[in-house]
Short mmCIF file of C-alpha atoms and ligand atoms in Angstrom, two decimals:
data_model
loop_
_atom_site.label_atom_id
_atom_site.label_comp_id
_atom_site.label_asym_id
_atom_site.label_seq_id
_atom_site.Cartn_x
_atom_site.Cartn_y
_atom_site.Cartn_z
CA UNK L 1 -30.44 -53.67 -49.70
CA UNK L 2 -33.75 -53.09 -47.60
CA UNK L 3 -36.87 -54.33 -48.87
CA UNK L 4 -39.54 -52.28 -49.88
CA UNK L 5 -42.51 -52.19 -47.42
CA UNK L 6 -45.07 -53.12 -50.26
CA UNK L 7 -42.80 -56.20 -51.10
CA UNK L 8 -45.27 -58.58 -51.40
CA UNK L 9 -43.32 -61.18 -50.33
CA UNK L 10 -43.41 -61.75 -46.12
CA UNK L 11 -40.39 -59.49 -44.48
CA UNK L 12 -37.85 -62.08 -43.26
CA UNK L 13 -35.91 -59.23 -41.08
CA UNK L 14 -37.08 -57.02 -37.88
CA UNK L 15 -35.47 -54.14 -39.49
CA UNK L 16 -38.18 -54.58 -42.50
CA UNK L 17 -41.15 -55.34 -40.34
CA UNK L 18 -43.71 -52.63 -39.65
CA UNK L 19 -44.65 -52.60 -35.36
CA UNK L 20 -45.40 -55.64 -34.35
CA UNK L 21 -43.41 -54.69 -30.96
CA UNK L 22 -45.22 -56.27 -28.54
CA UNK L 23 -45.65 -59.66 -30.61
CA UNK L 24 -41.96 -60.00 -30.84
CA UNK L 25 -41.66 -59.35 -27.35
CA UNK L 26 -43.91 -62.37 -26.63
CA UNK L 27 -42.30 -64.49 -28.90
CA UNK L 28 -38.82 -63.52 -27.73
CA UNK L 29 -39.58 -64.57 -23.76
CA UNK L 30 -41.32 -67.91 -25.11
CA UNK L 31 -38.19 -69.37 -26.56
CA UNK L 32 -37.71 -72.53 -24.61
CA UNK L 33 -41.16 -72.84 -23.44
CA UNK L 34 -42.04 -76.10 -25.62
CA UNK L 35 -44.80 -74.86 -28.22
CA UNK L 36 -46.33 -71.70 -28.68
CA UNK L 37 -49.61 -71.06 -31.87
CA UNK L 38 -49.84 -68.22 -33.41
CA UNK L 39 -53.40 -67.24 -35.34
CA UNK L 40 -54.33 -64.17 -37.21
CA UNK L 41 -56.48 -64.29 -40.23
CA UNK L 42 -54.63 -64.24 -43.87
CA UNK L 43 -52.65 -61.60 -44.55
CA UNK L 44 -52.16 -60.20 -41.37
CA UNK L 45 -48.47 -60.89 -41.31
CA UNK L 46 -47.93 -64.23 -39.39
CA UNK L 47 -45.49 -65.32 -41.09
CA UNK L 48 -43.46 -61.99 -41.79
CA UNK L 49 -44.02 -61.94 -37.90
CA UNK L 50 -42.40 -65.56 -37.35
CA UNK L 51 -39.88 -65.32 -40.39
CA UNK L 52 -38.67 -61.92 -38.47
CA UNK L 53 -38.59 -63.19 -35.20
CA UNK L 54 -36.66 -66.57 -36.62
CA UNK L 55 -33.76 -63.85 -37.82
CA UNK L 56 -30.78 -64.55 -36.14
CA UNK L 57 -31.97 -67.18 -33.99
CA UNK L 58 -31.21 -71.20 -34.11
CA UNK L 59 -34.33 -72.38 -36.15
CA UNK L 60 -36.37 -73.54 -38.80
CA UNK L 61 -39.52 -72.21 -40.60
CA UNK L 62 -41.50 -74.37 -42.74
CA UNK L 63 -44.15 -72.95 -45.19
CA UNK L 64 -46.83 -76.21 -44.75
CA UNK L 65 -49.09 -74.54 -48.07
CA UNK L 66 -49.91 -77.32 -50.63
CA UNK L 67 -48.69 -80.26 -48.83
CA UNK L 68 -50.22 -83.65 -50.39
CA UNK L 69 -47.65 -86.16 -50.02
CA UNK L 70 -45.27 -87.10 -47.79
CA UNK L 71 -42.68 -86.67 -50.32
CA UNK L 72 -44.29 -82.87 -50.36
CA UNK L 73 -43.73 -82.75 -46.52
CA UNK L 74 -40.33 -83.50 -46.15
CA UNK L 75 -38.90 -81.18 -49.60
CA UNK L 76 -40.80 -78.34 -47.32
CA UNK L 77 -38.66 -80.08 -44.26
CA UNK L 78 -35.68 -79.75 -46.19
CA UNK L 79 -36.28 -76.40 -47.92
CA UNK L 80 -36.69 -74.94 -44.83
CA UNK L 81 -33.49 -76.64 -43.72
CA UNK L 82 -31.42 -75.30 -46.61
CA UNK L 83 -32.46 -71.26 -46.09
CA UNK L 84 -31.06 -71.68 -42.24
CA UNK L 85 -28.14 -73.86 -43.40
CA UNK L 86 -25.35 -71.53 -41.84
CA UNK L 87 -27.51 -70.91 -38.50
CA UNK L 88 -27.76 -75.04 -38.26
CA UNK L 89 -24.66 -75.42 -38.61
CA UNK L 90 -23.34 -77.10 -42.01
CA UNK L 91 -21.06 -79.33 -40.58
CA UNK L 92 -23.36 -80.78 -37.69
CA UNK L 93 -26.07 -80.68 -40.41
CA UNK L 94 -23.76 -83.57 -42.41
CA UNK L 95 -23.40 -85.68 -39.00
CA UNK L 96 -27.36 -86.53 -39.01
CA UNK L 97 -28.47 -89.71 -40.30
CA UNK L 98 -30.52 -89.23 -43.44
CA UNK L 99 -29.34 -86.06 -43.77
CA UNK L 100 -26.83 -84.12 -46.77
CA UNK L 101 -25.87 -81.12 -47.77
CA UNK L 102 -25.19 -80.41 -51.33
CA UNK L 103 -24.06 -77.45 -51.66
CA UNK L 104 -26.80 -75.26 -50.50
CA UNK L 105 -29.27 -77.37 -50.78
CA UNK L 106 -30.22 -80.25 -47.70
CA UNK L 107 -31.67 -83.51 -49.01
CA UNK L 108 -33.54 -85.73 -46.44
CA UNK L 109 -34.06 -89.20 -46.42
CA UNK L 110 -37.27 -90.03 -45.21
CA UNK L 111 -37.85 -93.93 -46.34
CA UNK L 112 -36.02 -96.83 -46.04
CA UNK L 113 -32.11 -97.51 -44.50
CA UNK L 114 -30.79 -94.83 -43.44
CA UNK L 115 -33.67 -92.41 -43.38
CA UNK L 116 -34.65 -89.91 -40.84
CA UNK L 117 -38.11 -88.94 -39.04
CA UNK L 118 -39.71 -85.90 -38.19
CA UNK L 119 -39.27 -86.14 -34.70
CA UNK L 120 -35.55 -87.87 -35.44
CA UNK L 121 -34.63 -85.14 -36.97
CA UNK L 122 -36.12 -82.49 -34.78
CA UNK L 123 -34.09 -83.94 -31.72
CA UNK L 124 -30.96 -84.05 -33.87
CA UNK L 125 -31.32 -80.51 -34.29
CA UNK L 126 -32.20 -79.58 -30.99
CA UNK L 127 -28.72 -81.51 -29.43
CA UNK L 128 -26.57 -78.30 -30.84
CA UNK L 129 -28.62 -75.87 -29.13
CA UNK L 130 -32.25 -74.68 -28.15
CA UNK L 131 -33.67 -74.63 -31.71
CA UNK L 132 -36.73 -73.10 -33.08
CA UNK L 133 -39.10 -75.12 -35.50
CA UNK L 134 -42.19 -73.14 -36.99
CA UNK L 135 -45.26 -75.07 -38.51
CA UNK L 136 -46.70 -72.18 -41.12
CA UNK L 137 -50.04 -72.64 -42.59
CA UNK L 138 -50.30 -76.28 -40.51
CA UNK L 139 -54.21 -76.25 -40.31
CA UNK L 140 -53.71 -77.52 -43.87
CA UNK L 141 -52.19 -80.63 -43.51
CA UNK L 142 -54.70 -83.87 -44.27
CA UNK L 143 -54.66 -87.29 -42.54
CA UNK L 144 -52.02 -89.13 -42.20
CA UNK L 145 -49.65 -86.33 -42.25
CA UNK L 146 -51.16 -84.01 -39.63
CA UNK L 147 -51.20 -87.49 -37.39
CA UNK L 148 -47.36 -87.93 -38.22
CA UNK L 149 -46.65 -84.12 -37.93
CA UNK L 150 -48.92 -83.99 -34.59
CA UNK L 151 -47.16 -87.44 -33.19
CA UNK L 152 -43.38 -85.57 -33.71
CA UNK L 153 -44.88 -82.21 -32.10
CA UNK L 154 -45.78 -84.49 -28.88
CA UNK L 155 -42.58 -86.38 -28.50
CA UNK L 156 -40.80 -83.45 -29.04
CA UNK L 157 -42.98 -81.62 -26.75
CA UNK L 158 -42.26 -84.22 -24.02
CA UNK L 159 -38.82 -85.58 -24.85
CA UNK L 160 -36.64 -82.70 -26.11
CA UNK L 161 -36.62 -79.90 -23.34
CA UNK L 162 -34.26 -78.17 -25.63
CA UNK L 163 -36.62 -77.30 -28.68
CA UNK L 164 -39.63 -74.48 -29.22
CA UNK L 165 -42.11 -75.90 -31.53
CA UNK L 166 -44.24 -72.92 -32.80
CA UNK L 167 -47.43 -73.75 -35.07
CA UNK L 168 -49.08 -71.27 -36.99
CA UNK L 169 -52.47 -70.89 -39.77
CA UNK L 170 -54.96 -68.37 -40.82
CA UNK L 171 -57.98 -70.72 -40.36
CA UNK L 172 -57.73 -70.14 -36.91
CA UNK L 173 -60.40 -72.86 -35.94
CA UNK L 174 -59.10 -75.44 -37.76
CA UNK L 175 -55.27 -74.20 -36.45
CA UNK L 176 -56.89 -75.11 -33.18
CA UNK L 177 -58.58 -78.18 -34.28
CA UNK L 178 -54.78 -79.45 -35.28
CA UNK L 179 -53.49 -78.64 -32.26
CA UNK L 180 -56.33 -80.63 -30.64
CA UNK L 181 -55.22 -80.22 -26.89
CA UNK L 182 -58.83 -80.19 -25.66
CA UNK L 183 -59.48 -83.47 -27.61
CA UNK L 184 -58.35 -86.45 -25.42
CA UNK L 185 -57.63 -88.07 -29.24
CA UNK L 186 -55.03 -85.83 -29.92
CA UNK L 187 -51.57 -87.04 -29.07
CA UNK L 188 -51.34 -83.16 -27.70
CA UNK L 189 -54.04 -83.82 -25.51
CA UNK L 190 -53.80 -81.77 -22.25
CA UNK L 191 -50.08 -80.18 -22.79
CA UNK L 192 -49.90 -76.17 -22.30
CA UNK L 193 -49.32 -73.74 -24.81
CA UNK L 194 -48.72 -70.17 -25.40
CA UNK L 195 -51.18 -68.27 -28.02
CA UNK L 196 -50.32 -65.07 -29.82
CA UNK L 197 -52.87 -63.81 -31.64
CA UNK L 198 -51.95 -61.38 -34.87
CA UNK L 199 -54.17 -58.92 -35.20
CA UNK L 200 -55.04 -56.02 -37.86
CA UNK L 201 -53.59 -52.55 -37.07
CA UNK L 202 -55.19 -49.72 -35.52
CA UNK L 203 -56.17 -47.02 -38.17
CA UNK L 204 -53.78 -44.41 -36.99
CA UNK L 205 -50.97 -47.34 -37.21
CA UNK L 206 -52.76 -48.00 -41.15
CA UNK L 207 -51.96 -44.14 -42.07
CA UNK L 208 -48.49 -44.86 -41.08
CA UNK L 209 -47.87 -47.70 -42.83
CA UNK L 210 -49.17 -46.37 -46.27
CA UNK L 211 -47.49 -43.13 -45.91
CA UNK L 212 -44.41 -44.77 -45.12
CA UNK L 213 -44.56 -47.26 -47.92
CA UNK L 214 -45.55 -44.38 -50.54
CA UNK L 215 -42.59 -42.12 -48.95
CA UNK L 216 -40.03 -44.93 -49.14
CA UNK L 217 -40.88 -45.40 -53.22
CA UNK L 218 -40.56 -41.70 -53.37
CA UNK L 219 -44.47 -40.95 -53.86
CA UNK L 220 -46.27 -38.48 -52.90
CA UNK L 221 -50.17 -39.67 -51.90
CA UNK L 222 -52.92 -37.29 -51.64
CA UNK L 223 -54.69 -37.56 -47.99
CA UNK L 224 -57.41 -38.55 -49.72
CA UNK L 225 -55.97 -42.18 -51.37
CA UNK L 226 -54.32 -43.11 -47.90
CA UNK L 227 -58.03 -42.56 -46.56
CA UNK L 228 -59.98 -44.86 -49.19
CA UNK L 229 -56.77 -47.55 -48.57
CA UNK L 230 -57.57 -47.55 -44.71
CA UNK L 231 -60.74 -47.47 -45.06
CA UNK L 232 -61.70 -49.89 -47.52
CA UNK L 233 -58.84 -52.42 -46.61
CA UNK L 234 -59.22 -52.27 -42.41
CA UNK L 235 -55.81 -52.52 -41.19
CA UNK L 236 -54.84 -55.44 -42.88
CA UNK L 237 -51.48 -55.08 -43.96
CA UNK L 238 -51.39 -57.43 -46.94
CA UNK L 239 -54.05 -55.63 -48.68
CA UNK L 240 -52.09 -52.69 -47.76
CA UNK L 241 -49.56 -53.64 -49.50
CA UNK L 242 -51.66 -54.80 -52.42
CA UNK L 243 -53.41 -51.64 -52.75
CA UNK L 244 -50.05 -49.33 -52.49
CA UNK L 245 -48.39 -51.30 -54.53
CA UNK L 246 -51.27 -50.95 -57.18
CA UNK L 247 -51.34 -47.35 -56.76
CA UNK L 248 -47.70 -47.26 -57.38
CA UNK L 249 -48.60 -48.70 -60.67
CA UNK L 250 -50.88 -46.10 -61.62
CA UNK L 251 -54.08 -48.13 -60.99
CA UNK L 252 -57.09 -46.59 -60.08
CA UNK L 253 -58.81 -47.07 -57.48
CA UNK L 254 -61.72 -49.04 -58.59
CA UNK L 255 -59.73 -51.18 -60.75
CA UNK L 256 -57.52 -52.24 -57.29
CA UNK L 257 -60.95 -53.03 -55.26
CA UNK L 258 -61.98 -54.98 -58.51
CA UNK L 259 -59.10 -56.90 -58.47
CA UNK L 260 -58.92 -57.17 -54.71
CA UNK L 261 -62.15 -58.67 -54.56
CA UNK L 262 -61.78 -61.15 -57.53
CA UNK L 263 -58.71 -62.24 -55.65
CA UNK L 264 -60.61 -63.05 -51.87
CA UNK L 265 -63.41 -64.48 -54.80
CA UNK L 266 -60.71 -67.34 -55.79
CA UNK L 267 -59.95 -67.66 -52.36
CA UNK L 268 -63.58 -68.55 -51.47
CA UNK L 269 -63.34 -71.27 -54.35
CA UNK L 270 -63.42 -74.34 -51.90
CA UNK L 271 -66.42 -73.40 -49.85
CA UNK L 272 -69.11 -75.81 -50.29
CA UNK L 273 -72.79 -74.02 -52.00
CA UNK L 274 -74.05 -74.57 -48.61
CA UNK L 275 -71.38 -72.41 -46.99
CA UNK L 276 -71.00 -69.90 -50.06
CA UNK L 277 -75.24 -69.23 -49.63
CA UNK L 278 -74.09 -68.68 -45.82
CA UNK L 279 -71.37 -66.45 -46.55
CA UNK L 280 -73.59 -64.35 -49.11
CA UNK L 281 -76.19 -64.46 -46.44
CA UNK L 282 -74.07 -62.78 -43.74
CA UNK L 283 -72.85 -60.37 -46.37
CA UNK L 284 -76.37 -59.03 -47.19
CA UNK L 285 -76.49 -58.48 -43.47
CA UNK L 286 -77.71 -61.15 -41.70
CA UNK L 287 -76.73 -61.15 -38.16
CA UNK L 288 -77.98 -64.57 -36.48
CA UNK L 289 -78.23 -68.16 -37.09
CA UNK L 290 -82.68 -67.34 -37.64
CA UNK L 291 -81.51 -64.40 -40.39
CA UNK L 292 -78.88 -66.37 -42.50
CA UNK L 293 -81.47 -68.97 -42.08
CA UNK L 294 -84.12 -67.34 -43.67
CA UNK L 295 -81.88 -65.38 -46.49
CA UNK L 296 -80.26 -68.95 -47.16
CA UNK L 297 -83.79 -70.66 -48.11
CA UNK L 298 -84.74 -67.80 -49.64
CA UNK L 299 -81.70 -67.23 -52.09
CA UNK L 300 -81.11 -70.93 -52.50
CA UNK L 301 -84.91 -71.83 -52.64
CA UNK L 302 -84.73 -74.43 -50.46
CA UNK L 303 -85.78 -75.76 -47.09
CA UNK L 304 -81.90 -76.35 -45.02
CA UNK L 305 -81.81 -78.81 -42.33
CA UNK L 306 -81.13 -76.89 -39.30
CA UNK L 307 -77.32 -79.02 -38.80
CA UNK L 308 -76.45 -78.62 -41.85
CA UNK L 309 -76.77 -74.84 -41.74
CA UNK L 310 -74.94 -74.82 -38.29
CA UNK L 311 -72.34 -76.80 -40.03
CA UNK L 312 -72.14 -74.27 -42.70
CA UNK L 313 -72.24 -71.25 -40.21
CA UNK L 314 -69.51 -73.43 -37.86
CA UNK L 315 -67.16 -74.06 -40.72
CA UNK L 316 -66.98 -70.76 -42.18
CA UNK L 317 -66.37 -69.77 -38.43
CA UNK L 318 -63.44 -72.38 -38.55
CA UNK L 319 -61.91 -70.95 -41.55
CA UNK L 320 -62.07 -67.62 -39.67
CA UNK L 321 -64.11 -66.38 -42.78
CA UNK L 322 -66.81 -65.17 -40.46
CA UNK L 323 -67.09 -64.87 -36.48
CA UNK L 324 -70.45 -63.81 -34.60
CA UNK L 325 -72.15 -63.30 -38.21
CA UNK L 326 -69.33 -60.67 -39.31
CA UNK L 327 -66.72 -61.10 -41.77
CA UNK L 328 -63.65 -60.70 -40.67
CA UNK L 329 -62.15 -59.16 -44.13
CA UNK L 330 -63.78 -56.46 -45.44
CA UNK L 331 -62.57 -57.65 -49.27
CA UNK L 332 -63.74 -61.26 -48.47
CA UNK L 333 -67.07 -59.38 -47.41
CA UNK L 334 -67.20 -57.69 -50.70
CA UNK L 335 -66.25 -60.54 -52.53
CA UNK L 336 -69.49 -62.66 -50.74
CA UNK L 337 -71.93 -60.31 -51.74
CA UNK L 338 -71.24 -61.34 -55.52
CA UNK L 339 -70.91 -65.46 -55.01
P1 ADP E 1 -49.81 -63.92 -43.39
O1 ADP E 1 -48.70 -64.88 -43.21
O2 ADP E 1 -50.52 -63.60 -42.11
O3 ADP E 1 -50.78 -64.32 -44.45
P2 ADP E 1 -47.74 -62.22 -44.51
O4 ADP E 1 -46.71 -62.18 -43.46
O5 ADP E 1 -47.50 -63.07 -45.68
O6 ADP E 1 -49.18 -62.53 -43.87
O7 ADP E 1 -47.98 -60.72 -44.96
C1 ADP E 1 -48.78 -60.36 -46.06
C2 ADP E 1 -48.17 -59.15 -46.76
O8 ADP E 1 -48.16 -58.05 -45.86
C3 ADP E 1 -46.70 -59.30 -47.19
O9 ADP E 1 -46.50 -58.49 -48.31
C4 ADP E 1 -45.92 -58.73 -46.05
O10 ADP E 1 -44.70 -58.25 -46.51
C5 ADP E 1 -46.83 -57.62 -45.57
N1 ADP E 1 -46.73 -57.43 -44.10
C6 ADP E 1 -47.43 -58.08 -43.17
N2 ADP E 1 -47.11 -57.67 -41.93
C7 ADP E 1 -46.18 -56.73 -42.09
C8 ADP E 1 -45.44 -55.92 -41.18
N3 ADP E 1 -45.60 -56.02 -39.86
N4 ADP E 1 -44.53 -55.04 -41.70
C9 ADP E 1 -44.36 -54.95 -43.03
N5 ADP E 1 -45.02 -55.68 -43.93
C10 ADP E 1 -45.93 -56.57 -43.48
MG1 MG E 2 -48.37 -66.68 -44.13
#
């Protein structure tokens, strides 16, 4: 059966996904160019965009969220493996050192005899045909095991002609910080890459999507909900989701913002009280490095050195909370004002 549009969980199929046209068409004539990013802030649909485009093709998503250990990065490895186990190829799959299939589940060795690499195993995969690998959420990743993940990218990059490596995050600075190719330290240093950037939809393309989401649950919506939705949530179909699912429910409206906001509030939870005065600062309206200056000292009551508020402003840039003193989430906005 189809999925719902306000499934919560990122559409997997191009018959589920909503647009996104000219994105697929991008990603469709980079296959076999060697690595391609692709940035959009959360909820946006990345990764229903990548997990769509992956249908049907030769390839390999990985979900990189809450990797610690090494152990944590190879069960993603082989998780991903095991949901594209027929596309693979089951019985090539068996073939590769370090490598086993049990069932429908792959296991990967990935220390001592007899154990495979990231890069080892990206070029076995890549010998039975141009193969796909996606990075999701890779900004994440924490020293050693960006280094390790970032080392296999660049061999792959320059030793297996046959393989697309895409990376993709929603802290869009930081996605760009990992992929490092302007930072002669990086093992990607100099090499060329494609960029598609996922952005909110239009309005007009917002209607649509709500209306079609209510219609498909058999709902009718009053003008007048699909409005505050749009408006309040700006094209960002996650929330969208959120809020028709919510409505669906029966909530109201103000209970849905409420929880919305409470949500993008947890989200915040690892900003530093530097960055969460910043972030409070720019949602009260301050529009320049002088104004969140002076709304930071005054809220926090005290004097900020001035690189420690850039590094503030720069981080919260990095995380792509904010960008030219404007948030780029309406509900993350909303959610500032209260920190
Ligand atoms: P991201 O990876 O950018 O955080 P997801 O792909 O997880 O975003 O999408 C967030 C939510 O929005 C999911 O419920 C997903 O199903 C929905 N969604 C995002 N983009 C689309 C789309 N183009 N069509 C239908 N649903 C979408
Ligand atoms: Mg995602």
């Amino acid at each position: 059966m189809r999925n719902m549009l306000f499934d919560p969980r990122p559409k997997a199929s191009r018959d589920e996904l909503f647009d996104r046209e000219k994105e697929l068409e991008i990603l469709d004539g980079s296959v076999g160019k060697p690595l391609i990013v692709v940035a959009g802030i959360r909820r946006v649909g990345k990764s229903s965009l990548l997990m769509s485009f992956l249908e049907n093709r030769r390839g390999v998503y990985v979900d990189l969220r809450e990797v610690r250990t090494r152990a944590d990065l190879y069960r993603k490895l082989s998780d991903g493996l095991s949901s594209s186990l027929r596309r693979l190829g089951e019985g090539f799959l068996r073939q590769i050192r370090g490598v086993r299939v049990m069932g429908l589940e792959v296991e990967l060795k990935w220390r001592g005899a007899d154990s495979i690499s990231i890069s080892g195993l990206m070029e076995e995969l890549s010998m039975r045909g141009r193969t796909i690998f996606v990075f999701d959420e890779v900004q994440g990743l924490r020293p050693p095991l960006s280094l390790e993940l970032r080392n296999a990218i660049s061999y792959v990059y320059d030793n297996v002609p046959n393989s697309t490596v895409v990376l993709s995050g929603s802290e869009v600075g930081l996605l760009h910080d990992f992929v490092g190719v302007d930072n002669p330290e990086s093992p990607l240093f100099g090499r060329y890459y494609t960029e598609v950037h996922v952005e909110r939809f239009p309005r007009s393309k917002s209607m649509e999507f709500l209306e079609r989401g209510f219609s498909e649950a058999g709902r009718s919506v009053g003008g007048d909900a699909l409005e505050r939705g749009v408006e309040l949530f700006d094209g960002i179909p996650g929330w969208l989701v959120y809020y028709g699912m919510a409505v669906i429910d029966g909530r109201d409206m103000d209970e849905v913002t409420e929880s919305a906001i409470s949500l993008a509030r947890a989200e915040m939870g690892k900003l530093s009280d530097r960055e969460r005065y910043v972030a409070k600062a720019v949602a009260g309206g301050a529009r320049s490095w002088a104004e969140v200056r002076r709304a930071v000292e005054e809220s926090s009551g005290t004097v900020i050195p001035k690189s420690a508020l850039t590094r503030a402003v720069r981080r919260l840039e990095k995380l792509s909370v904010i960008q030219d003193y404007r948030f780029l989430d309406p509900v993350y906005e909303k959610a500032a004002r209260r920190l």
